[in-house]
Coordinates of C-alpha atoms in Angstrom, one line a residue:
X1 CA 0.0 0.0 0.0
X2 CA 2.9 2.4 0.8
X3 CA 4.4 1.7 -2.6
X4 CA 1.1 2.5 -4.3
X5 CA 0.7 5.8 -2.3
X6 CA 4.3 6.8 -3.1
X7 CA 3.8 6.1 -6.8
X8 CA 0.6 8.2 -6.8
X9 CA 2.3 11.1 -5.0
X10 CA 5.1 11.0 -7.5
X11 CA 2.6 11.3 -10.3
X12 CA 0.9 14.2 -8.7
X13 CA 4.2 16.1 -8.3
X14 CA 5.5 15.2 -11.7
X15 CA 4.4 18.4 -13.2
X16 CA 2.1 17.2 -15.9
X17 CA -1.1 17.3 -13.7
X18 CA -2.0 13.7 -14.7
X19 CA -3.7 11.5 -12.1
X20 CA -4.4 7.8 -12.1
X21 CA -8.0 7.1 -13.2
X22 CA -8.5 4.9 -10.2
X23 CA -6.9 6.4 -7.2
X24 CA -6.9 4.2 -4.1
X25 CA -7.3 7.1 -1.7
X26 CA -8.8 10.6 -1.6
X27 CA -6.3 13.3 -2.5
X28 CA -8.8 16.1 -1.8
X29 CA -7.8 18.5 1.0
X30 CA -10.9 18.6 3.3
X31 CA -9.8 21.9 4.8
X32 CA -9.7 23.6 1.4
X33 CA -13.1 22.2 0.6
X34 CA -14.5 23.6 3.9
X35 CA -12.9 27.0 3.2
X36 CA -14.6 27.2 -0.2
X37 CA -17.9 26.3 1.5
X38 CA -17.5 29.3 3.7
X39 CA -16.6 31.5 0.8
X40 CA -19.7 30.4 -1.1
X41 CA -21.9 31.1 1.9
X42 CA -20.4 34.5 2.4
X43 CA -21.4 35.3 -1.1
X44 CA -25.1 35.1 0.1
X45 CA -24.5 37.6 2.9
X46 CA -23.3 40.9 1.5
X47 CA -23.9 42.6 4.9
X48 CA -21.8 40.0 6.6
X49 CA -22.5 37.0 8.8
X50 CA -21.2 35.8 12.2
X51 CA -18.8 32.8 12.6
X52 CA -21.6 30.9 14.5
X53 CA -24.0 31.4 11.6
X54 CA -21.4 30.4 9.1
X55 CA -20.5 27.2 11.0
X56 CA -24.2 26.2 11.1
X57 CA -24.7 26.9 7.4
X58 CA -21.5 25.0 6.5
X59 CA -22.3 22.1 8.9
X60 CA -19.0 22.4 10.7
X61 CA -17.9 23.2 14.3
X62 CA -17.4 26.8 15.3
X63 CA -13.7 26.3 16.1
X64 CA -13.1 24.9 12.6
X65 CA -15.0 27.8 10.9
X66 CA -13.1 30.3 13.0
X67 CA -9.7 28.8 12.2
X68 CA -10.5 28.8 8.5
X69 CA -11.9 32.3 8.5
X70 CA -8.7 33.5 10.3
X71 CA -6.5 32.0 7.6
X72 CA -8.7 33.5 4.8
X73 CA -8.7 36.9 6.5
X74 CA -4.9 36.9 6.6
X75 CA -4.7 36.2 2.9
X76 CA -7.3 38.8 1.9
X77 CA -10.1 36.4 0.9
X78 CA -12.2 37.4 3.9
X79 CA -12.5 40.6 5.8
X80 CA -14.0 41.1 9.3
X81 CA -16.0 44.0 10.5
X82 CA -16.6 43.7 14.3
X83 CA -18.0 40.2 14.7
X84 CA -19.2 39.8 11.1
X85 CA -17.4 38.4 8.1
X86 CA -17.6 39.4 4.4
X87 CA -15.8 38.5 1.2
X88 CA -12.5 40.2 0.9
X89 CA -10.7 42.2 -1.8
X90 CA -8.8 39.1 -3.1
X91 CA -12.0 37.5 -4.2
X92 CA -12.9 40.6 -6.2
X93 CA -9.4 40.8 -7.8
X94 CA -9.4 37.2 -8.8
X95 CA -13.0 37.4 -10.1
X96 CA -11.9 40.1 -12.5
X97 CA -9.1 37.9 -13.8
X98 CA -11.1 34.7 -14.2
X99 CA -13.1 33.7 -17.2
X100 CA -16.6 33.9 -15.7
X101 CA -18.1 31.2 -18.0
X102 CA -15.4 28.7 -18.9
X103 CA -16.0 26.4 -15.9
X104 CA -19.8 26.8 -16.1
X105 CA -19.9 25.7 -19.7
X106 CA -18.0 22.5 -19.0
X107 CA -20.5 21.7 -16.2
X108 CA -23.7 22.4 -18.1
X109 CA -23.0 21.4 -21.6
X110 CA -23.6 17.6 -21.0
X111 CA -27.1 18.4 -19.6
X112 CA -27.9 20.7 -22.6
X113 CA -26.7 18.0 -25.0
X114 CA -28.8 15.3 -23.3
X115 CA -32.1 17.3 -23.4
X116 CA -31.5 18.6 -26.9
X117 CA -31.2 15.0 -28.0
X118 CA -34.3 14.0 -26.0
X119 CA -36.5 16.7 -27.4
X120 CA -34.7 16.9 -30.8
X121 CA -34.7 20.7 -30.4
X122 CA -32.3 23.5 -29.6
X123 CA -31.5 24.2 -25.9
X124 CA -29.7 27.3 -24.7
X125 CA -28.4 28.5 -21.4
X126 CA -28.2 32.1 -20.3
X127 CA -26.1 33.1 -17.3
X128 CA -27.7 35.9 -15.3
X129 CA -25.7 38.4 -13.3
X130 CA -27.9 40.8 -11.3
X131 CA -30.8 42.7 -12.7
X132 CA -30.8 42.6 -16.4
X133 CA -27.2 41.6 -16.9
X134 CA -27.2 38.3 -18.9
X135 CA -25.4 36.4 -21.6
X136 CA -26.0 33.3 -23.7
X137 CA -23.0 31.1 -22.8
X138 CA -24.0 27.6 -24.1
X139 CA -26.1 25.9 -26.7
X140 CA -27.0 22.4 -27.8
X141 CA -28.6 21.7 -31.2
X142 CA -31.1 19.0 -31.9
X143 CA -31.0 17.2 -35.2
X144 CA -33.9 19.4 -36.4
X145 CA -32.8 22.7 -38.0
X146 CA -33.7 25.9 -36.0
X147 CA -34.9 28.3 -38.6
X148 CA -34.3 31.8 -37.2
X149 CA -32.4 34.7 -38.5
X150 CA -30.1 35.2 -35.6
X151 CA -28.1 32.9 -33.2
X152 CA -27.5 34.6 -29.9
X153 CA -24.6 32.6 -28.5
X154 CA -22.3 35.1 -26.8
X155 CA -24.9 37.8 -26.9
X156 CA -28.0 39.1 -25.0
X157 CA -31.7 39.1 -25.6
X158 CA -34.1 42.1 -25.4
X159 CA -35.7 41.9 -22.0
X160 CA -39.3 42.4 -23.0
X161 CA -39.1 40.3 -26.2
X162 CA -37.5 37.0 -25.0
X163 CA -38.3 34.2 -22.6
X164 CA -35.1 34.9 -20.7
X165 CA -35.8 38.6 -20.5
X166 CA -39.3 38.1 -19.2
X167 CA -38.0 35.8 -16.4
X168 CA -35.4 38.3 -15.4
X169 CA -38.0 41.1 -15.3
X170 CA -40.4 38.8 -13.4
X171 CA -37.9 38.8 -10.5
X172 CA -38.4 42.5 -10.0
X173 CA -41.5 44.3 -8.6
X174 CA -44.1 45.9 -10.9
X175 CA -43.2 49.3 -9.4
X176 CA -39.6 49.0 -10.3
X177 CA -40.3 47.8 -13.8
X178 CA -42.8 50.7 -14.4
X179 CA -40.2 53.2 -13.2
X180 CA -37.5 51.9 -15.5
X181 CA -39.3 50.8 -18.7
X182 CA -41.0 53.3 -21.1
X183 CA -44.8 53.0 -21.7
X184 CA -44.1 51.9 -25.3
X185 CA -41.5 49.2 -26.0
X186 CA -39.5 48.4 -29.1
X187 CA -41.2 46.2 -31.7
X188 CA -39.5 43.2 -33.2
X189 CA -42.5 41.5 -34.9
X190 CA -46.2 42.2 -35.2
X191 CA -46.7 40.1 -32.0
X192 CA -44.1 41.8 -29.8
X193 CA -45.5 43.1 -26.5
X194 CA -45.0 46.8 -26.9
X195 CA -47.3 48.1 -24.1
X196 CA -45.7 48.3 -20.7
X197 CA -49.0 47.5 -19.0
X198 CA -49.5 44.4 -21.2
X199 CA -46.0 43.3 -20.3
X200 CA -46.7 43.7 -16.6
X201 CA -49.8 41.5 -17.0
X202 CA -47.6 38.9 -18.8
X203 CA -45.0 39.0 -16.0
X204 CA -47.7 38.4 -13.4
X205 CA -48.7 35.2 -15.3
X206 CA -45.1 34.1 -15.5
X207 CA -44.7 34.5 -11.7
X208 CA -47.7 32.3 -11.2
X209 CA -46.8 29.5 -13.6
X210 CA -43.0 29.6 -13.0
X211 CA -41.8 29.7 -16.6
X212 CA -42.0 32.1 -19.6
X213 CA -43.2 31.5 -23.2
X214 CA -42.2 33.6 -26.2
X215 CA -44.5 33.2 -29.1
X216 CA -43.5 34.9 -32.4
X217 CA -42.4 38.0 -30.5
X218 CA -38.7 38.2 -31.2
X219 CA -38.5 36.4 -34.6
X220 CA -41.2 35.5 -37.0
X221 CA -42.1 31.8 -36.4
X222 CA -40.0 31.3 -33.3
X223 CA -41.4 29.8 -30.1
X224 CA -39.2 29.7 -27.0
X225 CA -39.9 28.5 -23.5
X226 CA -37.6 29.6 -20.7
X227 CA -37.3 28.0 -17.2
X228 CA -35.4 29.6 -14.3
X229 CA -32.2 28.0 -12.8
X230 CA -31.8 29.0 -9.2
X231 CA -29.0 28.5 -6.6
X232 CA -29.6 27.0 -3.1
X233 CA -30.7 30.4 -1.8
X234 CA -33.4 30.7 -4.5
X235 CA -31.6 33.4 -6.4
X236 CA -31.9 33.4 -10.2
X237 CA -28.5 32.4 -11.7
X238 CA -29.5 31.4 -15.2
X239 CA -32.3 30.5 -17.6
X240 CA -32.5 27.4 -19.8
X241 CA -34.6 27.7 -22.9
X242 CA -35.9 25.4 -25.7
X243 CA -36.2 27.1 -29.0
X244 CA -37.9 26.0 -32.3
X245 CA -40.4 26.9 -35.0
X246 CA -43.8 27.8 -33.6
X247 CA -45.6 25.2 -35.8
X248 CA -43.5 22.4 -34.4
X249 CA -43.3 23.3 -30.7
X250 CA -46.8 24.7 -30.3
X251 CA -48.6 21.4 -30.2
X252 CA -50.2 18.9 -27.8
X253 CA -46.7 18.0 -26.7
X254 CA -45.9 21.4 -25.3
X255 CA -46.8 20.5 -21.7
X256 CA -44.5 17.5 -21.9
X257 CA -41.8 19.7 -23.4
X258 CA -42.2 22.2 -20.6
X259 CA -41.9 19.3 -18.0
X260 CA -38.6 18.2 -19.7
X261 CA -37.4 21.8 -19.5
X262 CA -38.2 21.9 -15.8
X263 CA -36.1 18.7 -15.3
X264 CA -33.2 20.2 -17.3
X265 CA -33.3 23.3 -15.0
X266 CA -33.1 21.2 -11.9
X267 CA -30.1 19.3 -13.3
X268 CA -28.4 22.5 -14.3
X269 CA -28.9 23.9 -10.8
X270 CA -27.2 20.9 -9.3
X271 CA -24.3 21.1 -11.9
X272 CA -23.6 24.7 -11.0
X273 CA -23.9 24.2 -7.2

């Protein structure tokens, strides 16, 4: 056993990053994992949180949480204000350097591919950052051709004329939307919702049913259904959509398609957790 362990460690430190596919023991550092759990939890508390609350949320003892927070504080990843802890400046610095989507795409692409094959339609994933800030980061194509004039991978959708945008707006209050959107909205097709009041009624329906449908409002003949992807705190982190010609998707199978989209959203949330 000692020889096996020694051989594995030599491979880890060899410099090429390769690992045996069947390691006989766990190489993960549990303290590092616990530290990342604390950092993720701090991300949900912008006003700070106590060490006792962090320990409870992270399911670890208070001394363990305190020891990890002290180390993170010394390296700038955590800052302390009185008895409350917040994310530190190093997190922000590294966040600016990191590719915000590279790791996410690797995690979510298999799920998109699976459901695109199941439904034989195009699936897309939109990453959401705050109110209105979003970007299409991944797509999976079914064998059926999606006949639309634009592909939005790497871009954004108009908020009032997309399934994604409607879900993002539905997270906000009607008062906030009324204060920020004009009474008359841009038209993309003859079916685009151009009245702010009509859009507010549509958003109320979306809040009740939990998903959004776009029917011929962004592109002639395009139907899209969007379902929210949420983190463990219930915050909207993304939207998964199925997109296809209205004549094909708008059928008796639409409820079944929406149910598959719901399943995809649940799997994507787990993949991004």
